[in-house]
Coordinates of C-alpha atoms and ligand atoms in Angstrom, one line a residue:
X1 CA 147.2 -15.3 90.3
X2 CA 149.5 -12.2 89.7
X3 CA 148.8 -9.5 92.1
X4 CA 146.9 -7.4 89.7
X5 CA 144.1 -9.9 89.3
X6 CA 144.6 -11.0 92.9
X7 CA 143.9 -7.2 94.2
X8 CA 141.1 -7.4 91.9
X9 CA 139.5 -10.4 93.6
X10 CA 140.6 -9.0 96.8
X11 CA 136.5 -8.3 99.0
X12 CA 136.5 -5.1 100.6
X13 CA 138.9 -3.8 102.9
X14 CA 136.7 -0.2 103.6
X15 CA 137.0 0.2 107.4
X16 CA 134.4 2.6 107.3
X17 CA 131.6 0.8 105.0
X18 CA 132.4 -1.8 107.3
X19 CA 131.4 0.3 110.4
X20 CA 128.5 0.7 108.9
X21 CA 127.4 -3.3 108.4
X22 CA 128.1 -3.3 112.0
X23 CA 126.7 -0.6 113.1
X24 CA 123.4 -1.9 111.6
X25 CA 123.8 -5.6 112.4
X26 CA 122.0 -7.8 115.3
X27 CA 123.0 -10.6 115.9
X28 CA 126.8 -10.8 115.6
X29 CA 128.7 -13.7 116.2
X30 CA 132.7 -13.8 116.0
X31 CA 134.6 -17.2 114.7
X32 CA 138.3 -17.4 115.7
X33 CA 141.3 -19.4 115.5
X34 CA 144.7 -19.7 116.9
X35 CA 145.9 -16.5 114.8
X36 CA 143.8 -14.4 117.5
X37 CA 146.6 -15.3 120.0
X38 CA 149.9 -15.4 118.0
X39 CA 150.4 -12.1 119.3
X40 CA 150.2 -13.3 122.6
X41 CA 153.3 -15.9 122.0
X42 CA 150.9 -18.5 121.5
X43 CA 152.3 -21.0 118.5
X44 CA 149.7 -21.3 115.8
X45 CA 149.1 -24.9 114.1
X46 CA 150.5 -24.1 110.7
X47 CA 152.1 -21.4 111.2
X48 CA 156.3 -20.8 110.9
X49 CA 156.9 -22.6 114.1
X50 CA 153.6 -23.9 114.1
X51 CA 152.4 -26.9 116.7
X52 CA 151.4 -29.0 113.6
X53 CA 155.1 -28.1 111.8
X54 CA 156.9 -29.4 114.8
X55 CA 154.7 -31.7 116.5
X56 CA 152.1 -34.1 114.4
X57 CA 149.6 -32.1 116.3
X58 CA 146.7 -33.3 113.9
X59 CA 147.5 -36.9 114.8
X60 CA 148.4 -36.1 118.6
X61 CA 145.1 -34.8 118.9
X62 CA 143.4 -37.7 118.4
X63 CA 141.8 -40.5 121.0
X64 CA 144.0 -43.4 119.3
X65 CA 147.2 -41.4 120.1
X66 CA 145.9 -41.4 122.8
X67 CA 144.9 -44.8 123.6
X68 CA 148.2 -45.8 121.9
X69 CA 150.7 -43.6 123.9
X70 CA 148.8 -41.6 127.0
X71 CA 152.3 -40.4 127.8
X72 CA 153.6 -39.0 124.6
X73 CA 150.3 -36.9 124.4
X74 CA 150.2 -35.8 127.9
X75 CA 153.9 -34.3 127.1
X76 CA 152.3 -32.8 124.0
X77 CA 149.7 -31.3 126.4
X78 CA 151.8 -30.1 129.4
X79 CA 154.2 -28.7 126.5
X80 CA 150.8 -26.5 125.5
X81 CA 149.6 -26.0 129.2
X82 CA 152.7 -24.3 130.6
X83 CA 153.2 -22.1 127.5
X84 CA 149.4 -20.8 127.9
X85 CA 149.5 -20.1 131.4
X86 CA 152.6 -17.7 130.9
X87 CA 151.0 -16.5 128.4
X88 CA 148.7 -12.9 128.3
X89 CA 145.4 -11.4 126.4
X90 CA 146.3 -9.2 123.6
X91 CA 144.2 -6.2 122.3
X92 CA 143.0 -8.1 120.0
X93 CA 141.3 -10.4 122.8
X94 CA 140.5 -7.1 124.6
X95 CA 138.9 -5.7 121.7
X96 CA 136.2 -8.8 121.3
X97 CA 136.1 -9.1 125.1
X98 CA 134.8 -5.0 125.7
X99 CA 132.5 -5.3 122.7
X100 CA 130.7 -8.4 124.6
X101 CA 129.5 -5.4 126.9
X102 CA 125.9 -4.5 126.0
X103 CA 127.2 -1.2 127.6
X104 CA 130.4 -0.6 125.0
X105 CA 128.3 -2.4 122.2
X106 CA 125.4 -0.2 122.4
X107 CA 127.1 2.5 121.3
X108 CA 128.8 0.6 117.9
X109 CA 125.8 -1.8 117.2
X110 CA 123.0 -0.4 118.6
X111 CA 120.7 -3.3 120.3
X112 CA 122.5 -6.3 119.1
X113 CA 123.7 -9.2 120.3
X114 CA 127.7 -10.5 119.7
X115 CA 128.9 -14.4 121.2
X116 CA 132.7 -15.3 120.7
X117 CA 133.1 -18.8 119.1
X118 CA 136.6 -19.7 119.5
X119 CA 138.9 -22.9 118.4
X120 CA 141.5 -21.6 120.6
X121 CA 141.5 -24.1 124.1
X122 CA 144.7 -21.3 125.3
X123 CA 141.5 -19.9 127.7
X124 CA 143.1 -16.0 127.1
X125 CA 139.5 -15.2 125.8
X126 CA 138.1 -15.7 129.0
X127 CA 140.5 -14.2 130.9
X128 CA 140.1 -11.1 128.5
X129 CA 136.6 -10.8 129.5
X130 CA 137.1 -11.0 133.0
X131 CA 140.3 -8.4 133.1
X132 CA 137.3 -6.3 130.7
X133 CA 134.8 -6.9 133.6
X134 CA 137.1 -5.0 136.0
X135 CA 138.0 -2.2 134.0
X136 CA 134.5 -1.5 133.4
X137 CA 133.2 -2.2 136.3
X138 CA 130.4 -4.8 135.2
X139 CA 129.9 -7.9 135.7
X140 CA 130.9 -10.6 132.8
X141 CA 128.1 -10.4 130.4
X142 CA 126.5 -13.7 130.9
X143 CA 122.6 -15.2 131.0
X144 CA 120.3 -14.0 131.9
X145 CA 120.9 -10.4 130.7
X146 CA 122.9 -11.7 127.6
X147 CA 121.2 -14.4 126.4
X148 CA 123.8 -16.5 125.4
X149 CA 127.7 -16.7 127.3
X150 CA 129.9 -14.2 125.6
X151 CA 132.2 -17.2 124.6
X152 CA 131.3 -20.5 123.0
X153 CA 134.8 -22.2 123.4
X154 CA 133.9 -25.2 121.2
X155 CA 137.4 -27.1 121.2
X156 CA 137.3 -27.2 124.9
X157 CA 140.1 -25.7 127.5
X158 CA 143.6 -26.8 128.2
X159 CA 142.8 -25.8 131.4
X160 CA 140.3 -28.7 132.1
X161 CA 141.2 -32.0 132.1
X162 CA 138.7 -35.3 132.4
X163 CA 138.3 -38.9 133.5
X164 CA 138.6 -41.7 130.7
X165 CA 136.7 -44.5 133.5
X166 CA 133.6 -45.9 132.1
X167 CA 130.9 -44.0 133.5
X168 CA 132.8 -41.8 135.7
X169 CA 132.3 -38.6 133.4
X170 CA 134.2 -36.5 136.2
X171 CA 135.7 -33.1 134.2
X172 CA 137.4 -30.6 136.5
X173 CA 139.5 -27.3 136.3
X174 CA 143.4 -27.9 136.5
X175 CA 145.4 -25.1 136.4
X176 CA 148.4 -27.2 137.9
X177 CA 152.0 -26.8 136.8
X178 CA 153.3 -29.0 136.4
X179 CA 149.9 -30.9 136.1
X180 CA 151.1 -33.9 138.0
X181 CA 154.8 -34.2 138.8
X182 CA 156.0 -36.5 136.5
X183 CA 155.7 -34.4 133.5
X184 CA 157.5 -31.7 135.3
X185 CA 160.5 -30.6 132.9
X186 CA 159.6 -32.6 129.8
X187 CA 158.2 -29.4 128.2
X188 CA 162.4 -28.7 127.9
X189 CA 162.9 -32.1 125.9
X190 CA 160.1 -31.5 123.7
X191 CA 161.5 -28.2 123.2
X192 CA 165.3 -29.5 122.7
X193 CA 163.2 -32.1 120.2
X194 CA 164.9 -35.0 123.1
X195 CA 163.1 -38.2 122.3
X196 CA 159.8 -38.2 125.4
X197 CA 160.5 -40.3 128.4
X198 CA 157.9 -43.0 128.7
X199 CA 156.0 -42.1 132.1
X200 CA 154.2 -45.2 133.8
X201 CA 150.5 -45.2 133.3
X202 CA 150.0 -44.7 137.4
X203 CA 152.2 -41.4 137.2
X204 CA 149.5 -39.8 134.6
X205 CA 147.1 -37.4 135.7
X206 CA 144.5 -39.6 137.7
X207 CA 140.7 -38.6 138.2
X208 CA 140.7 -37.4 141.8
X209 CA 137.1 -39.1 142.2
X210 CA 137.7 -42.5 140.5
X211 CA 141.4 -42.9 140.4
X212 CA 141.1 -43.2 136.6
X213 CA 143.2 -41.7 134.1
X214 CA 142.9 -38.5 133.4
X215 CA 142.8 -36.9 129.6
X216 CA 143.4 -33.1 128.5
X217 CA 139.6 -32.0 128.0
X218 CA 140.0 -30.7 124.6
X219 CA 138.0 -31.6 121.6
X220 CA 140.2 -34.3 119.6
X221 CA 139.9 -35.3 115.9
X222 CA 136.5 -37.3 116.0
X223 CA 135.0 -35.8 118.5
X224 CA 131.8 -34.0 118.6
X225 CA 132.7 -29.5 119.6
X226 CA 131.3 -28.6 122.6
X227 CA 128.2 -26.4 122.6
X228 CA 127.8 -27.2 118.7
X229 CA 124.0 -26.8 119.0
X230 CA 124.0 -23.7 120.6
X231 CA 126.6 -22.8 117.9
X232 CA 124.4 -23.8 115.0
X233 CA 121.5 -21.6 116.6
X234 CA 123.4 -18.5 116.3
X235 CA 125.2 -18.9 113.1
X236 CA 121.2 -19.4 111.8
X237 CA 120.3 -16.0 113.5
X238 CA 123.6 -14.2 112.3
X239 CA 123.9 -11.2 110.2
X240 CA 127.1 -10.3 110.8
X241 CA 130.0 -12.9 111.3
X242 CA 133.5 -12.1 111.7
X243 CA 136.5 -14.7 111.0
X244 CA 139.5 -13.9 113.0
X245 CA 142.6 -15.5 112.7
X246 CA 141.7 -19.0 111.5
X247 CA 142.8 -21.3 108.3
X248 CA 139.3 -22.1 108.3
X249 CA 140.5 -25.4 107.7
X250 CA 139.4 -27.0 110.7
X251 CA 135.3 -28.5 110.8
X252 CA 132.4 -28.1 111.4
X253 CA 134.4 -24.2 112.9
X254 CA 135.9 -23.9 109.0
X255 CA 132.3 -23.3 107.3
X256 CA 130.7 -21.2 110.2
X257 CA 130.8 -18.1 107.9
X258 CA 129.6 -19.7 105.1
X259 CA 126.3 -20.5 106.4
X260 CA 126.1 -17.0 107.4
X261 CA 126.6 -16.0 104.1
X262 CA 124.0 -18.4 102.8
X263 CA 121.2 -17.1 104.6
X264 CA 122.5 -13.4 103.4
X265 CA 124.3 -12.3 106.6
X266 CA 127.5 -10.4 105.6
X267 CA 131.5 -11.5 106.7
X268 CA 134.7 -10.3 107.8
X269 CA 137.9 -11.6 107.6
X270 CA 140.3 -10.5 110.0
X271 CA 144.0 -12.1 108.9
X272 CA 147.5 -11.6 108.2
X273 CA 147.2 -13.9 105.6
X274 CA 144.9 -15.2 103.2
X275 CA 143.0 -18.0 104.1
X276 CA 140.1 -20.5 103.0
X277 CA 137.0 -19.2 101.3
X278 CA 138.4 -15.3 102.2
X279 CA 137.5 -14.5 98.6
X280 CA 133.9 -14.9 99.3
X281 CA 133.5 -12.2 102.6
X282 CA 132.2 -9.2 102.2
X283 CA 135.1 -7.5 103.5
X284 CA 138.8 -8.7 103.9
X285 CA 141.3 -7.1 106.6
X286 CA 144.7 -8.0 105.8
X287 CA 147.1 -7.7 109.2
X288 CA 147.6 -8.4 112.3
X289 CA 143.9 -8.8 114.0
X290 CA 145.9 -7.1 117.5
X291 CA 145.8 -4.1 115.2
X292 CA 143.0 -4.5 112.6
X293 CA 140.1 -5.9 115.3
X294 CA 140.6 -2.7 117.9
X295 CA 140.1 -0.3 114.9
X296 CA 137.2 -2.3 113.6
X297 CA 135.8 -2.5 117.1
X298 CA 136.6 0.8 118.8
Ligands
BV8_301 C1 133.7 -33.2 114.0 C2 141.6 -28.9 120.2 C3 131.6 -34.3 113.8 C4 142.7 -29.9 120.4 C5 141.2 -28.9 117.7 C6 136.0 -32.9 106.0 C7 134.8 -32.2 106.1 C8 134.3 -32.0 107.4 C9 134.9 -32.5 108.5 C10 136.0 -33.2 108.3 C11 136.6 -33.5 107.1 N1 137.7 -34.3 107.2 C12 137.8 -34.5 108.6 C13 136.9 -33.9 109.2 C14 136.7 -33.9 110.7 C15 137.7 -33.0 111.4 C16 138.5 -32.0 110.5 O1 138.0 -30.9 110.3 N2 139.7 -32.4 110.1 C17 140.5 -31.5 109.3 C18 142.0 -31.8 109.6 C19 140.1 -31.6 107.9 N3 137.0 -32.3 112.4 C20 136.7 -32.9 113.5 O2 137.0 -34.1 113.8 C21 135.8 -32.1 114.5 N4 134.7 -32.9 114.9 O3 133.8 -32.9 112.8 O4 132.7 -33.9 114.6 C22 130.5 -33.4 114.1 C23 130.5 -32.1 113.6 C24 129.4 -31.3 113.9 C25 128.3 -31.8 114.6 C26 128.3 -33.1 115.1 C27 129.4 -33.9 114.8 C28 136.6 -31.8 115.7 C29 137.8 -30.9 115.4 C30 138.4 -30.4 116.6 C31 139.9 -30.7 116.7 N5 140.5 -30.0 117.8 N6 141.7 -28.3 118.8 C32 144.0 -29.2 120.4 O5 144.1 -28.0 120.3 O6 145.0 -29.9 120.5 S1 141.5 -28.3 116.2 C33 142.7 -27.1 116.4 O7 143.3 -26.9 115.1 C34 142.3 -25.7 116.8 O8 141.4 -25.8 117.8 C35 141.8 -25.2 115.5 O9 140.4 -25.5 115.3 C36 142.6 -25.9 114.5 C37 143.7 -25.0 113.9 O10 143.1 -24.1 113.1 P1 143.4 -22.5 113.3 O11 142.9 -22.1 114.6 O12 142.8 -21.9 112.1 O13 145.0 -22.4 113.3 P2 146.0 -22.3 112.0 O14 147.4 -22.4 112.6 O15 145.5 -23.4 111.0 O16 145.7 -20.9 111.4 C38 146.1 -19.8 112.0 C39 145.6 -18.6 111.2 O17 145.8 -17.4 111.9 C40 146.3 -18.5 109.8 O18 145.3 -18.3 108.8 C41 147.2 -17.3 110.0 O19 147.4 -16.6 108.8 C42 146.4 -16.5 111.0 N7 147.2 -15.6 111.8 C43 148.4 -15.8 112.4 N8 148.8 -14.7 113.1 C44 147.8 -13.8 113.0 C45 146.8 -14.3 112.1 N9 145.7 -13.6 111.8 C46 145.5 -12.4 112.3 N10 146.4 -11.8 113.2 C47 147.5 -12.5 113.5 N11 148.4 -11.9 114.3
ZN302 ZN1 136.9 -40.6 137.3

């Protein structure tokens, strides 16, 4: 398409007919993908530089690979972990995180409700809303008084890992770095693209209950989102869905919007790009969604 017909086909990109959907919607759910926290250094999947350009991520991120080599994905995983925990919230984070204050949101959307579904398994979400939480001297909207969490984080969190034993089920926060010592320093060979030691089964992350190994709990290729019930509950109740930062190219997260639209809710696209299905939203915010999300938000 030339850019003529393209900027014809182009949905609307009126900030202030926007603020007015919102300001009118209830229930108002949020969809985002790894584009939400480029600006926080975090590599996006297909991205210049992306995970998925440099490392198969889509086939790392599977339970064969897995199965096959525990070692090469652990690598894969570390490489991930230490780059999140360096890593900060940006506004565009801080923007979603202050508008899941009934407090803030009241005054924007008057008596709705707003959940954060994210891909992202980076955690800077949460930590978002609990930096929000101090500034404004609330408490983390949460149930009862929200009645849903403020974030659905359906891929899982790098920051968790669990127990592969049969019938152990153990799944713990590890914020470790390394996260056990043998993987210490690899993250510079993956970087220098140095072909991955193979580390011994026994120097893995073990389960600390059963001794088992230990996996990165993160939703692999396969598997069943977390919360995807939950999820499916609120994208029927939606009127309003924004899409921030995603290819939409990953399922059941990459057609979210489109059952919003279905039942007649409205949709936002928040991207520096274009990106799956974009030409069917309501409106279409080309940028960065650090810039675009605090103006549509504030
Ligand atoms: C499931 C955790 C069944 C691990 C991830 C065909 C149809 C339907 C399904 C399938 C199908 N074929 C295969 C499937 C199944 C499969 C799938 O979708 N495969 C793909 C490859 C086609 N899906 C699954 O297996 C899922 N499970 O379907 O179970 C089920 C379903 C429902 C109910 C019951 C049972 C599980 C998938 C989960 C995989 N795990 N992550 C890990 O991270 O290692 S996926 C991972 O990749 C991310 O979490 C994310 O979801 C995805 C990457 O996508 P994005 O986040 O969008 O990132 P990307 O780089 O692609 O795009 C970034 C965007 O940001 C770009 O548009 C860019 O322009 C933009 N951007 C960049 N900077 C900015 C910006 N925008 C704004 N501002 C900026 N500054
Ligand atoms: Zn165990």
């Amino acid at each position: 398409m030339d850019s003529q017909t393209e900027s014809q086909s182009l949905p609307s990109n009126d900030m202030a007919a926007f603020k007015d959907v919102l300001s009118s919607s209830k229930h108002i759910i949020a969809v985002a993908g790894a584009g939400l926290s480029s600006a926080s250094g975090i590599p996006t999947f297909r991205g210049a530089g992306g995970l998925w350009r440099k490392y198969d991520a889509v086939s790392l991120a599977t339970t064969a690979a897995f199965r096959d080599s525990p070692s090469r994905v652990w690598q894969f995983y570390h490489y991930r972990r230490e780059i999140v925990f360096k890593a900060q919230p940006n506004a565009a984070h801080d923007a979603l995180a202050h508008f899941s204050f009934p407090g803030v949101r009241d005054a924007i959307a008057p008596g709705s409700t707003f959940t954060l579904i994210t891909q992202n398994v980076d955690g800077l979400s949460r930590r978002s809303l609990a930096r929000a939480a101090e500034v404004l001297h609330q408490p983390v909207p949460a149930p009862p008084d929200a009645p849903q969490p403020a974030i659905l984080e359906m891929h899982g969190r790098l920051s968790d890992v669990s127990c592969t034993a049969y019938g152990c089920g153990n799944r713990w926060p590890n914020t470790d770095s390394p996260v056990c010592p043998a993987l210490g320093g690899t993250e510079a060979l993956l970087e220098a693209g140095v072909r991955e030691p193979d580390i011994p089964l026994e120097d893995l992350p073990r389960c600390p209950k059963c001794g088992g190994l230990a996996r990165p709990a993160v939703v692999w290729f396969g598997e069943i989102p977390f919360h995807i019930d939950e999820i499916f509950e609120l994208v029927d109740k939606a009127d309003l869905c924004l899409v921030v930062g995603t290819s939409s190219m990953v399922h059941p997260a990459a057609k979210l919007a489109t059952k919003v639209r279905e039942h007649g809710g409205k949709v936002a696209v928040f991207n520096v790009d274009r990106s799956k299905r974009d030409d069917q939203a309501d409106f279409l915010f080309l940028g960065p969604c650090e810039e675009t999300l605090p103006e549509a938000l504030g």
